[in-house]
Every structure is written in C-alpha cells, then in structure tokens.
XYZ file of C-alpha atoms in Angstrom:
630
model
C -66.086 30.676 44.733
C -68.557 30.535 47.588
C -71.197 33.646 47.799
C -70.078 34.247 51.366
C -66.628 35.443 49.834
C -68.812 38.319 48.417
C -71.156 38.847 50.971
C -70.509 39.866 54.390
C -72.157 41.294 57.501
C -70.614 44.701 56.630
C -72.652 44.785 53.300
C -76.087 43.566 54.396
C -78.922 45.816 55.553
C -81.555 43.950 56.930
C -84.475 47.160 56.945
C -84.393 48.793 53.684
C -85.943 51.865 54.227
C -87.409 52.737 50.737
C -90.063 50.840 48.697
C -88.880 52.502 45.079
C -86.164 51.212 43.170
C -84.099 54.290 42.566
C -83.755 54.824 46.383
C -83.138 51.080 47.011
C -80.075 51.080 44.768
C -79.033 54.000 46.380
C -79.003 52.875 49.918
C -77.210 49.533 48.342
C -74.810 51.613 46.784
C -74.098 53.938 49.911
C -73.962 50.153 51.776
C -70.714 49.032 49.572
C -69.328 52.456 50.026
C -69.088 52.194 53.848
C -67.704 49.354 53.349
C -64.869 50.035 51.437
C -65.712 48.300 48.534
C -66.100 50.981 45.791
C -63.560 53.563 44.262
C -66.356 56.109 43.356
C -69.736 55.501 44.398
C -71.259 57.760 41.442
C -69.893 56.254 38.978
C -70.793 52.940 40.054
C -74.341 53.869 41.089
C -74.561 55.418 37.500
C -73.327 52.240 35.923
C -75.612 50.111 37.884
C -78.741 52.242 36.498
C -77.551 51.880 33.122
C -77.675 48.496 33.436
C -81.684 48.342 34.540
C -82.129 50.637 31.148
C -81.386 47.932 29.264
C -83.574 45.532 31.096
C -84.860 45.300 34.828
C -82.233 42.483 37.028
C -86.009 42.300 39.408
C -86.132 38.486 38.252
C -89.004 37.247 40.015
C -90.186 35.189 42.690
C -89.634 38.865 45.119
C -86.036 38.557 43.826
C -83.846 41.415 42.611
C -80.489 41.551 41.881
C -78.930 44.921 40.301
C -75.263 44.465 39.210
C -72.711 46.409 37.134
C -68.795 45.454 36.247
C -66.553 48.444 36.276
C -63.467 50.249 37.324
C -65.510 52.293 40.091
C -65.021 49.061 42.590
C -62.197 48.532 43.987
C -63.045 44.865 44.769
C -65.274 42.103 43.933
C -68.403 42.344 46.607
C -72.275 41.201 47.057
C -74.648 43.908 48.885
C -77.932 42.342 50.296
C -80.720 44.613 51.212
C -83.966 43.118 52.406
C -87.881 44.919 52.409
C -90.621 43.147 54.340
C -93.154 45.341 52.424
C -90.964 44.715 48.804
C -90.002 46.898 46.071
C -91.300 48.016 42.911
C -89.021 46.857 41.163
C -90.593 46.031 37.741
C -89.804 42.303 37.654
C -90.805 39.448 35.474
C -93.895 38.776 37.061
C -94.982 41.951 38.269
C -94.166 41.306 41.518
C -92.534 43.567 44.395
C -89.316 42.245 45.460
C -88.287 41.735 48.977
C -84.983 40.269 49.166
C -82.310 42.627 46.676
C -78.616 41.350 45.825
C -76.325 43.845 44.480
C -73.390 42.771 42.847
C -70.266 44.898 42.591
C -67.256 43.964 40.546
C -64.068 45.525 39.031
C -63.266 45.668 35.354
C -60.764 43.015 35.592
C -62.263 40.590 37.558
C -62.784 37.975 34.875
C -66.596 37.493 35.345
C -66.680 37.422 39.106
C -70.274 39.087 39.125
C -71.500 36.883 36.267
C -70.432 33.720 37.964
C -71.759 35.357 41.331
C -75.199 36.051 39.370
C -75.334 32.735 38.323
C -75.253 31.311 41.816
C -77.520 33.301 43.406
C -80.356 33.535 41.068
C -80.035 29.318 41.357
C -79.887 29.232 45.122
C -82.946 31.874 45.277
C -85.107 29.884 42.965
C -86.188 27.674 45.847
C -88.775 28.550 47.921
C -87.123 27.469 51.147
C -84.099 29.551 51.158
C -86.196 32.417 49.934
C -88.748 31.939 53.322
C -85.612 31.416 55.438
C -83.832 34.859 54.190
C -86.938 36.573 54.911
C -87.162 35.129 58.214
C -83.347 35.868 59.417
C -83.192 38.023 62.377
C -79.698 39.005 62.074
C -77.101 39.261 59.618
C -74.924 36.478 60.848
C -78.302 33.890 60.456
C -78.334 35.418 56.403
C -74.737 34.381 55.916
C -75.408 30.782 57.715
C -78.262 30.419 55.189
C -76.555 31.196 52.109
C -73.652 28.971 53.589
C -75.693 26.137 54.196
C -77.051 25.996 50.806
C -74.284 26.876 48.555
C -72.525 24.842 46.688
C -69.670 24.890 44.312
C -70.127 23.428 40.624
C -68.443 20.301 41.211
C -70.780 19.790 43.907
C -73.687 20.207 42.540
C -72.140 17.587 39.618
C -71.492 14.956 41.526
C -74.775 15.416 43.546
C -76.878 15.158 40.098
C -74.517 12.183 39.172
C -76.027 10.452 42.423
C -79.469 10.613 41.842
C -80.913 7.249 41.213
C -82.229 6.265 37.766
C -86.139 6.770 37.451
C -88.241 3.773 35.991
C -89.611 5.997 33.711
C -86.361 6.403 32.055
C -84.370 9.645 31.677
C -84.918 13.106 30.430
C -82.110 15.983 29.299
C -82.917 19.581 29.000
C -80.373 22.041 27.968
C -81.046 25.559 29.249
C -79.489 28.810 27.590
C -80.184 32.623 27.342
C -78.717 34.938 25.482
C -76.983 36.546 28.515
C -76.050 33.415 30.097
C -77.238 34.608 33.560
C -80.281 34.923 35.630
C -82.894 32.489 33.403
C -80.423 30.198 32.043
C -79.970 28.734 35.693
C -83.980 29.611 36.866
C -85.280 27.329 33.976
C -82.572 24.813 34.860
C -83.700 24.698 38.672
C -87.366 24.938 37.720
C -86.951 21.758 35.533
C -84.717 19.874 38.326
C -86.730 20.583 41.186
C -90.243 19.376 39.391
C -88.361 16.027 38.018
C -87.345 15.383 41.706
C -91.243 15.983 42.817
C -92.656 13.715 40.142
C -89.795 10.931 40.509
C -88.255 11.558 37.457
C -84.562 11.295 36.311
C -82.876 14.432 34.546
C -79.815 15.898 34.047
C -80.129 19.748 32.652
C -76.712 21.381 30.592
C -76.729 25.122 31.426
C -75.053 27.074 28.560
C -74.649 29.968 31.143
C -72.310 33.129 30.787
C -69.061 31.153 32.114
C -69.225 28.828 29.636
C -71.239 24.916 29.635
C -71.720 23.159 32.745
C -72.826 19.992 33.384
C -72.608 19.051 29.897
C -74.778 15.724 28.078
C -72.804 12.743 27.167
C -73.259 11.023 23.412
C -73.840 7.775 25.850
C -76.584 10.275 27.911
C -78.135 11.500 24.732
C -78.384 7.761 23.162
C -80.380 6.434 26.423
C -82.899 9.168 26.911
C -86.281 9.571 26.523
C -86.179 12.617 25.016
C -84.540 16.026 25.151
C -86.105 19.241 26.523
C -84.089 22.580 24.915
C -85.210 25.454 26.792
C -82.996 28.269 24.894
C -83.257 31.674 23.512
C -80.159 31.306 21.794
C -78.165 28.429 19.558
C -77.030 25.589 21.180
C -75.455 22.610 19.363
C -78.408 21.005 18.525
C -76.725 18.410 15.855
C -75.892 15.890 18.711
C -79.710 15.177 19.176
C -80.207 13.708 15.847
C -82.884 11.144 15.508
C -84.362 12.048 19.433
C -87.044 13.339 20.104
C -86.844 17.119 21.077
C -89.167 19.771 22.491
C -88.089 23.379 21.495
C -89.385 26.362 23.584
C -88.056 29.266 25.096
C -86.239 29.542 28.194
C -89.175 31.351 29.961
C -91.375 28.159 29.207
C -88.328 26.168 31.573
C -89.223 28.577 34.092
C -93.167 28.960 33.426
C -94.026 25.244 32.381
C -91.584 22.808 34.007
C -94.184 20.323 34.765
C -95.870 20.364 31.306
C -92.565 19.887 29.814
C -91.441 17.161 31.553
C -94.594 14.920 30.683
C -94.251 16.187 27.140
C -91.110 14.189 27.450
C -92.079 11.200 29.388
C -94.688 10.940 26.153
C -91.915 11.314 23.768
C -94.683 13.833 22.104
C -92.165 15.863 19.923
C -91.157 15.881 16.461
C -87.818 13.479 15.728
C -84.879 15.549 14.996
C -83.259 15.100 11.931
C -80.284 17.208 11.907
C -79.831 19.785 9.079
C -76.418 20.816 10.110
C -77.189 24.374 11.670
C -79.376 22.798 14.042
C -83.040 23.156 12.421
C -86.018 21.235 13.378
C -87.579 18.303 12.142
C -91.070 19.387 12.769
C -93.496 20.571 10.286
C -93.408 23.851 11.397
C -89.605 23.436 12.878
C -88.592 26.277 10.160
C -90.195 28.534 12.350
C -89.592 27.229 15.562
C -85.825 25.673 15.520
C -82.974 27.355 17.106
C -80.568 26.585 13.960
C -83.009 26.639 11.493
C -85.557 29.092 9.986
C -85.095 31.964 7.137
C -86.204 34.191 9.674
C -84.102 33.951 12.480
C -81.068 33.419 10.307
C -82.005 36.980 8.675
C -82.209 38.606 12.057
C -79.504 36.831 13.030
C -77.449 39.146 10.472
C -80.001 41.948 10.897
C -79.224 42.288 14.915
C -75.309 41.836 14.302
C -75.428 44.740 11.639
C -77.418 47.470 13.708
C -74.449 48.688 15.601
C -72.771 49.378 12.455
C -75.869 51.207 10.735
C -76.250 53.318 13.802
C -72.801 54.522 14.524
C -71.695 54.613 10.786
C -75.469 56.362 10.421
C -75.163 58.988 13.048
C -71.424 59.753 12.414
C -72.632 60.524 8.541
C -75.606 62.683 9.955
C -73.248 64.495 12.024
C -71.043 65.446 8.742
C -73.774 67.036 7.154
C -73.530 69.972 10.093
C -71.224 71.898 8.094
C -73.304 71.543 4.653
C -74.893 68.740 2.825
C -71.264 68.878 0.621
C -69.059 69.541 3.190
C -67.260 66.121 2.497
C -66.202 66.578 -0.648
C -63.261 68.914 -1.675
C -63.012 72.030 -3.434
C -66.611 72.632 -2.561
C -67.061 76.070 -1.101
C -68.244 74.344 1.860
C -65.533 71.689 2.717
C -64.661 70.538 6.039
C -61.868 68.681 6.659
C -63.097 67.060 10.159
C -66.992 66.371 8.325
C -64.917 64.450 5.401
C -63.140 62.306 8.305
C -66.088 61.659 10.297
C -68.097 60.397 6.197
C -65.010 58.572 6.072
C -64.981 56.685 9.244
C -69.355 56.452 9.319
C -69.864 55.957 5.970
C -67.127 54.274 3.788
C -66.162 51.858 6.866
C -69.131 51.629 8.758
C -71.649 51.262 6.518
C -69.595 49.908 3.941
C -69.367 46.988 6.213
C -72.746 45.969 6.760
C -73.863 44.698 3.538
C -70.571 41.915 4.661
C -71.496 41.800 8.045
C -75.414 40.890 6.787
C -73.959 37.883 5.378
C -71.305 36.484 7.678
C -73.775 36.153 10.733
C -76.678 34.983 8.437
C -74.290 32.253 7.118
C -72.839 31.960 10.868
C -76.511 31.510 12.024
C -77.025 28.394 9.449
C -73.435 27.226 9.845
C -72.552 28.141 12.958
C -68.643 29.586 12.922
C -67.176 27.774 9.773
C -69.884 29.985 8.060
C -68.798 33.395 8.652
C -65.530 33.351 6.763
C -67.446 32.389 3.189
C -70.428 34.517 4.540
C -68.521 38.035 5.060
C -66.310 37.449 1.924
C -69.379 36.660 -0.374
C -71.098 40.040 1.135
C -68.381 41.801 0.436
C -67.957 40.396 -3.456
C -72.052 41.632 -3.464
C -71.373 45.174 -2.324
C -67.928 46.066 -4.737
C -70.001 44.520 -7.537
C -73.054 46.594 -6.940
C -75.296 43.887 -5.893
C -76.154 45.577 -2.370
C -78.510 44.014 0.272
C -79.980 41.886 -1.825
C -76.979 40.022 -3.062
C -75.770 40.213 0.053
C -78.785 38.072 1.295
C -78.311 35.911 -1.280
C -74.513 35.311 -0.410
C -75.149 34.483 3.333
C -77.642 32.179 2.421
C -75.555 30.681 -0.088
C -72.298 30.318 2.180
C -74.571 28.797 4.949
C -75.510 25.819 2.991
C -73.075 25.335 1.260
C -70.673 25.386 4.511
C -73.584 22.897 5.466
C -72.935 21.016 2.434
C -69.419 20.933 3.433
C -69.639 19.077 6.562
C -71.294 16.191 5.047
C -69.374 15.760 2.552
C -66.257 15.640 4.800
C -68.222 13.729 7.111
C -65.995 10.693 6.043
C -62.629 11.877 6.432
C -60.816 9.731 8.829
C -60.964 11.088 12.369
C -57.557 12.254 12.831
C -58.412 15.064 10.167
C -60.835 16.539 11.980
C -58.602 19.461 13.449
C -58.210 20.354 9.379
C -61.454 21.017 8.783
C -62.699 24.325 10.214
C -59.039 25.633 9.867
C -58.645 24.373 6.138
C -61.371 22.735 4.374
C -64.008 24.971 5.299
C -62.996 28.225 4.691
C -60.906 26.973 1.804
C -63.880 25.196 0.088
C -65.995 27.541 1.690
C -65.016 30.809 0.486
C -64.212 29.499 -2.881
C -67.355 27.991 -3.863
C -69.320 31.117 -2.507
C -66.833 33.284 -4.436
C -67.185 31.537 -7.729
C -71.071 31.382 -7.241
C -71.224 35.063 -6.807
C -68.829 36.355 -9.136
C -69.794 34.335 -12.035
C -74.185 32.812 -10.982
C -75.168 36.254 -8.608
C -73.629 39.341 -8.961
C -74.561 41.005 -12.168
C -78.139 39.837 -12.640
C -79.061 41.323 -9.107
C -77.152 44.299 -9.618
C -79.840 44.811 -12.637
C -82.651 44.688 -10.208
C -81.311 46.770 -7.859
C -80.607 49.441 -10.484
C -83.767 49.044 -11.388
C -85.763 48.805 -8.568
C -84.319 52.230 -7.535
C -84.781 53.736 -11.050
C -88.429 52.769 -10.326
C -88.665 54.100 -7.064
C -87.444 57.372 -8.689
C -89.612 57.529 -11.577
C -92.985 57.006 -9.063
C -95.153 60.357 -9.001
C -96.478 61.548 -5.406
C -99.833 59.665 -5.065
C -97.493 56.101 -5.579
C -94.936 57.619 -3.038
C -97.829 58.296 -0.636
C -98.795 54.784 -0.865
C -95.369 53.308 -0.376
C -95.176 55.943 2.207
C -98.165 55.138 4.127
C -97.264 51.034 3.361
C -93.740 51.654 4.939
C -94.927 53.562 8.373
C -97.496 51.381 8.996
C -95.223 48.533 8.616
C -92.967 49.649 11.073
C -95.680 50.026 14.084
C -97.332 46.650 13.368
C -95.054 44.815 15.891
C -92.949 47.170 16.473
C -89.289 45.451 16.438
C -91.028 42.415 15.224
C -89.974 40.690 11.810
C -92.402 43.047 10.011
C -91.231 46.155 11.309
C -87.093 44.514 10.584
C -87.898 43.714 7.019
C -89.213 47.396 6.185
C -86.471 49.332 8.461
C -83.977 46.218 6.243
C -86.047 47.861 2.821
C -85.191 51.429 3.903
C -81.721 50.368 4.942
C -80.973 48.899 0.689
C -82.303 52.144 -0.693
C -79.886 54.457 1.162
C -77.253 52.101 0.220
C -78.964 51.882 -3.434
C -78.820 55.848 -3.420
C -82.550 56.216 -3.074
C -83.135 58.079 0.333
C -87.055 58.494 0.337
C -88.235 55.096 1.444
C -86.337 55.551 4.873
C -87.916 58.935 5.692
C -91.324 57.186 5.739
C -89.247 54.576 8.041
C -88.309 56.655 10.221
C -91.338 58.731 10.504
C -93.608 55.207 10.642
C -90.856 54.034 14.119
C -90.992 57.463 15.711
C -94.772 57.972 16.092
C -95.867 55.088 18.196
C -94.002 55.738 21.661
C -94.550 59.777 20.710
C -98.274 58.727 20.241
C -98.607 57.080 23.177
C -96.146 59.843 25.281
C -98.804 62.460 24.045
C -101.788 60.842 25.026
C -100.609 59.703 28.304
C -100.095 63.606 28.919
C -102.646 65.023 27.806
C -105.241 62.107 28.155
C -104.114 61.438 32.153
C -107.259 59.745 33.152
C -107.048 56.812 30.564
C -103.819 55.631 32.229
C -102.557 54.486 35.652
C -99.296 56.810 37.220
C -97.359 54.054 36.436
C -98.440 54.280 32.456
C -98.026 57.998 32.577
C -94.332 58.246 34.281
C -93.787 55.584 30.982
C -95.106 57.575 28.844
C -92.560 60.564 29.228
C -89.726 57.712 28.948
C -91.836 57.546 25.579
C -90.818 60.943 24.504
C -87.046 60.153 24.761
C -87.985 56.752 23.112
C -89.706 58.479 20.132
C -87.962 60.890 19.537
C -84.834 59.099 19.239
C -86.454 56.406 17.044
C -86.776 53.916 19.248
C -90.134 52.050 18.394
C -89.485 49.377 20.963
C -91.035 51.821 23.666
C -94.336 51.346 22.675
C -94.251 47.314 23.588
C -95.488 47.509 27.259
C -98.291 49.353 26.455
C -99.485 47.507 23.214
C -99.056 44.159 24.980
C -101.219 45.146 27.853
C -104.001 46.301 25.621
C -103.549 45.242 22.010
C -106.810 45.742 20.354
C -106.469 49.363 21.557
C -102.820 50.294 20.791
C -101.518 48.474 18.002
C -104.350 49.951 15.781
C -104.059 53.406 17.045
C -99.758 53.033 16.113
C -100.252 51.629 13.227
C -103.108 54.600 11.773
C -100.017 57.052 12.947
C -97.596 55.760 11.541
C -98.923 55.210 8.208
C -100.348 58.959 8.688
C -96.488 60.177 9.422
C -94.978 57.509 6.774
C -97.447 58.796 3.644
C -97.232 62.732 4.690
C -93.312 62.003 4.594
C -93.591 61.158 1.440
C -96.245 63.424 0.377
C -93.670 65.938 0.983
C -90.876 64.450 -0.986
C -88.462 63.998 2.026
C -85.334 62.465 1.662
C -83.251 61.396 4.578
C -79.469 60.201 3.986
C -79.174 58.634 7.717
C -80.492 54.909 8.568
C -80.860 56.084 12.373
C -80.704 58.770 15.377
C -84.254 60.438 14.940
C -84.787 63.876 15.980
C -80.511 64.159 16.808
C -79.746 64.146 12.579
C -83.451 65.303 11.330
C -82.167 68.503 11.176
C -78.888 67.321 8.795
C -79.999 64.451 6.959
C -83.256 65.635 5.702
C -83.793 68.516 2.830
C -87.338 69.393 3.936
C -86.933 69.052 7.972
C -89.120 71.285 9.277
C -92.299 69.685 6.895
C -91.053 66.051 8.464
C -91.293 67.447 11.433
C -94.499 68.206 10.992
C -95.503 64.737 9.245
C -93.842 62.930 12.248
C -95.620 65.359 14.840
C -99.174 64.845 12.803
C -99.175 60.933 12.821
C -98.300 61.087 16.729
C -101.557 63.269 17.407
C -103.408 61.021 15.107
C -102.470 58.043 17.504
C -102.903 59.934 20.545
C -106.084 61.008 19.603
C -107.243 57.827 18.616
C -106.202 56.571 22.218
C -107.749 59.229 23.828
C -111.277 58.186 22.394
C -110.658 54.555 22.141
C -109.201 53.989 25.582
C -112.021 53.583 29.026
C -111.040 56.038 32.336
C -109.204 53.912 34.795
C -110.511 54.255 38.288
C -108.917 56.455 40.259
C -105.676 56.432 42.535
C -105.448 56.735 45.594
C-alpha cells in the first residue's frame, strides 16, 4: 500500500501553529476530524496520548510520528503536520521535531498503521526527503515527494537484488525491535545507506511488526563476510553457525552504522557456534547473546509473568476491602463478591505464574518447542510445593533439555521434520522434564523453601532491619535493572511461600526513588530545569503507584548524584518497613492496596514517606543551582 493512499491534501497542515506536543496532537487530531476520518475525535485523541505514555513515537532526526489503532476511526488515514520552528516532542535524540505524521487506523484494519509506520519512518530516515518536506510550498509538492520516493516491498527487493557485488565481499545484518516498527527499519536504512557510501555490498532482513522481509538465504549466509545482528529481541540466530557475528542493539544500527560495517569487513567478531537457543560464542556471549544468557532467559519469564502478578495482585488487594477474612466462609466477615475476586486474582492468577516463570524461561532457551515442557514442569513445582525456586529450576531444565532434543533428532530423515515440534518435542519434552521433577527436584527444594521461610520467620527485628534495608536498597540500585528484578523476584517467592515481610521492604525500597526525586523537585525548584520539575510531579503518580522506572531519566542524566541519594532512601524506607514488622499480602499497586494488604499501614506509610525525604534531602544538598530560565 502506497503512503499517498493514507495521506492526502485534506489531512496535511503545512503551519502548525503550536510548538508543544499536547497542542500539536490536538490540531492533528482536529485535522482528521475535518476530514472525515474519525468516529469520535476524543476517544481517538485519548488513545493516541496513551500511546506516548508508554513511550514517545518523536523518533529522531526532527521526526515524529504519533499513532493509535482503534474503533474511534472510521478509516485507515495519515495526518501530516509540519513546524519550521519544531516541537518538543521528547525524541530520541533530544531533538525538536519539525515534520509530525499521525497515523489513524480502525480496530480491524489488520495492521494498516503498523505497516504505514514502517514505511514512513524508512522513507524519513534520509536526509533528502526530510530537506525536501521541509522545503514544500504546498500540499500537492508534499504528496509528489512522498510519491516519488515510495516504494512498495517488492520494490525495494528487487532493487537490493540489483546492486552489484562489492570486492570486498558481502555483509548481512538482520535488524529487529521488540515492536517491530520505527527502529527496526531506521537501523536497517542506517546500515544500507553507509554500505552504499563506502562501496560495500549488504543485504539487511528486517524482522519488523508485519512479519520478515527481505529474508537471508542459507546460500547468502554461506558466502558472507560476516553477519551484523542489530536486535533487541530473538531472532533465529542458529542459521549463522560457524560465521562470524557482531551482536549489538538495534540503537547501535542506528548510532554506529559505519563502525559496524568495518567491524565486519575485519571479520573482528567471535565465531558462532550455535547452542540451539541462539547463544553466543564469545567469551562473554552469555551476557551478550540474544538466545543465550541466564539472565535474559530469567527476565525473559520474569517480564511474561508481571501481568499476571499485577492483576492477580491487585484483584487480591482489592478483596481484602471487606476484611482481611472476608474470603473465607462462615467468617463473620464473608463476602461473597471479595471470595470471587481471591478466586479469580489469587488461585488463577497467581497460581499461574510460578508455570508461566518457566514456560517463557524454557521458551527463551528453546524458543517455542520449549514452552510446552517449561509451563508443565512449573506447574509440577508449584502443586508439589517447590514454588519459585523449583519453578526456576524446571524452565531451565525443559530449555536444555528441549535443546538436547533437537540434536538428538537432528538425524531423522528430512521428511520427519513436520513431527518434531508437533510430536517429539513436547512428547519427549514434557516427559523427561516431568520425570526429572517429580522424582530428581521436587521434594528436596520444597525442604528449602520450607525452610528458608521458617528462617525468615524465626529472624528477630535487628536481622529483619538488615534484610529490610538489603531489600530497598536493592530495588533503587538500577531501578528495573536485573538487581532491582531479582529482589522484587525474592519478594514475589515469599508471598507465594506464605512469608509476606520481605515484599513490604520491596515495595517500600521501589516507591521512594521517583517520590524522592518528585519531592525534591518541589520543594528544591532551583536545582532543576522546568522541564525536570513538570517530571517530577509525573514522579508522584510514578511513586506512588510503585513504579520505580520513573526515576531513570533523572539518574541517567546525573548518576553520581541520584542513584546514591535512591538508593540511601530506599534502604531507609526498606529497613523502617521492617523495623515495624509490616507485612504486605499484595506483589503490586502501591499506595491503591497499602491500605488492604498491609496490617500496620499507616507506620508504612510513614517508613515509605521517611526514605523519600531522606532522598530528597540528600538531592537538595548534593545537587548545584541550575542557571536560571528565561
């Protein structure tokens, strides 16, 4: 589909008249109501600015391109606003943005705007187009341009298949994001467009939202020089076995084209060996390797079981309204509705995540053939009692041993191939994983989970302050980093092990950083920019709803300052927690279930509120004036 199908003269707007974002996507908005292209322009403008909460679509280069997919348009469309003085429109690189793309499409449009988004944020990576759109002096010379330029997919195929072979031999990148959109195709162009200036030959596979394009050839793969994988997400990395491959993010496609490239040309990466999920060959590939790594596999199941801690967490918190034993019958206090919402948030919810843990961490090592034995091994660890840990131990387990199962049906004549991930690997699968945990796992680590939490209950308050101040400090050190995920994971197995102190120093340690920082941007204005301070009440909302992650902007831009000053807090609000003896029976939601979940809330409160004005306080003497704003 050409972007001129989208885009017509009735949705550009050549002046925008505003220089902030909100007002921007506004006028945008009211631009694709004129023309007819929205059923209701609230609730499209609302789902729009829902989507820049999650992340900002201001992609760089003076580029911008807001979209949302929902029943509020009644058909597919592309808005184009331009600003000669640009937007603040907190992109990538900090820049304003000048030219802004909205796209608008209906629920059932099957990907229109993602295939849309794909095209455009490829045709605006050159700096050609870019000057030309900013030079247009009407709206019929912007649709020209875009015409001119755009191409459909099996254009753009054939003209890569033209290009003429490089004496310095050829070079394949693969390029992927976890959202398949804007960067997947930026670090693809980036890499094309610098091959082409130093005379090199490549050919880039974009794993982008619609699915693979332009995909590498086992021929391609054999011939090249070496393979460039640009990805923030798996890719089937198996196929490069015994090449030599560079691993970096997708940003580094977009950031570092050049230095890739000759990285390539001098075959200076590690040989990849192939380890069946896809993990590097290099010394430190463990780390590094999109398939490989006991980290990423563990976040892998970490990030997959979230959604089912916080719903199943919240919906629990929200039973306790009626009584802390309002869920179970023929107490005085009994609720029917609080025993079905403990039903629904805590027997299914969070019964599933000690089986959800280990399907996507054996997924992650195994890719899909893994999940089967993964979930069903989790599952055998939490009706035996063997909780998080087991089910740790079963993911791993079903991995590698799904791992072990494609090698050893390696052999099998070809036209048994089809069998194997519908047969032979969740047959052999499961039942080896089964077996191992029934009869090897099960029952020794239910022994140290009992008694890890019988320990935990037998500590007296100065070792609880420790743990306490241990916990909270752990959870502001990179605050959604692997640090902060392994103690949040640690607070997550006690609830489920029936021991709910550990968490409340958790919680406590992730609420005081962006609180901190909210505090001290209020009541310490002259250490931060207006920018930092309309941030900073974002921070409240952040904080209080235990959101740690809020606190990242302003510990990256100054580290030596911050991170200290959140991580004294937290361990302050973690070890007061604790010095208190609060409990807290919810994994998530913050201020929303303090007041349920806890027995002591009001002292929490207080030990939460305390480590915030310790870190705002330490900012407030620690951070220099900025100069003043004009």
């Amino acid at each position: 589909m050409k972007i001129t199908e989208l885009l017509t003269k009735h949705t550009i707007k050549l002046n925008l008249e505003s220089s902030q974002k909100e007002n921007v996507i506004e006028e945008l908005v009211s631009v694709l109501d004129q023309a007819g292209k929205l059923n209701d322009k609230e609730g499209y403008k609302e789902a729009v600015i829902n989507r820049e909460k999650q992340s900002s679509t201001g992609i760089g280069e003076g580029i911008a391109i807001p979209h949302a997919k929902t029943a509020s348009v009644k058909e597919p469309a592309i808005a184009f606003g331009r600003s000669k003085d640009g937007v603040d429109y907190e992109s990538l690189d900090s820049q304003p943005s000048h030219l802004v793309f909205m796209i608008a499409a209906t629920d059932g449009a099957n990907n229109t705007h993602l295939e849309a988004l794909s095209r455009l944020s490829t045709l605006l990576m050159r700096e050609e187009i870019r000057k030309q759109l900013l030079e247009a002096s009407s709206e019929d010379e912007i649709i020209d341009i875009i015409n001119q330029h755009d191409k459909d997919d099996e254009e753009e195929e054939q003209a890569e298949e033209a290009s003429a072979p490089s004496a310095k031999g050829k070079i394949l990148a693969v390029t992927a994001c976890p959202t398949g959109i804007a960067h997947t195709f930026m670090a693809a162009d980036a890499l094309k467009e610098k091959a082409k200036e130093l005379g090199v030959d490549i050919k880039v596979e974009t794993n982008g939202s619609s699915g693979i394009k332009n995909g590498l050839t086992a021929q391609e793969i054999e011939d090249a020089v070496a393979i460039i994988v640009a990805a923030d997400k798996q890719v089937e990395m198996d196929r490069f076995q015994g090449k030599h491959v560079i691993e970096v993010p997708v940003t580094a496609g977009i950031r570092r084209p050049q230095e890739l490239i000759e990285q390539a040309l001098k075959q200076d990466a590690p040989i990849y060996q192939g380890k069946g999920g896809g993990a590097s060959a290099s010394e430190d590939g463990a780390a590094k390797g999109k398939g490989g790594g006991f980290y990423k596999h563990l976040m892998s199941g970490v990030s997959n079981m979230l959604p089912f801690v916080v719903g199943g967490g919240i919906l629990v918190a929200v039973s306790f309204f009626w009584g802390i034993n309002a869920t179970k019958p023929g107490d005085p206090t009994y609720n029917e509705f609080a025993a079905v919402l403990s039903n629904i948030g805590g027997t299914n919810a969070l019964g599933l995540i000690v089986a959800v843990l280990a399907g996507f961490i054996a997924m992650s090592i195994a890719d899909r053939p893994g999940f089967a034995p993964g979930m069903v091994g989790g599952f055998m660890a939490t009706q035996a009692g063997a909780g998080f840990l087991g089910g740790l131990i079963a993911g791993f387990l079903a991995g590698y041993i799904v791992v072990l199962l494609k090698k050893v049906f390696a052999g099998l004549p070809q036209v048994l191939d089809g069998l194997k991930p519908v047969l032979l690997y969740p047959l052999f699968g499961i039942f080896l994983t089964g077996i191992i945990m029934h009869y090897v796992v099960n029952t020794p680590v239910k022994y140290i989970m009992d008694g890890m939490t019988h320990w935990l209950e037998g500590l007296g308050t100065g070792n609880l302050v420790v743990m306490g101040i241990v916990l909270g400090g752990m959870m502001a050190i990179d605050m959604g980093g692997p640090i902060n995920k392994a103690a949040f994971t640690f607070g997550i197995a006690m609830i489920e092990a029936g021991n709910f102190g550990p968490h409340a120093a958790i919680m406590a340690g992730g609420m005081v950083p962006p609180l901190g920082i909210a505090l001290a941007t209020t009541f310490f204005k002259n250490k931060f920019s207006k920018r930092d301070r309309e941030a900073g009440i974002t921070n409240y909302v952040m904080g209080l709803s235990f959101i740690t992650e809020g606190a990242i902007p302003f510990a990256a831009a100054d580290p030596a300052r911050v991170i200290p000053a959140c991580i004294i807090g937290s361990a302050v609000g973690g070890g007061l927690s604790q010095f208190f003896h609060v409990t807290l029976q919810a994994p998530h939601g913050g201020i929303f279930v303090l007041f349920f979940t806890t027995n002591h809330a009001l002292l929490y409160l207080l030990s939460i509120l305390i480590g915030a004005v310790v870190t705002a306080l330490i900012l407030g003497v620690l951070k220099k004036p900025v100069p003043t704003e004009k």
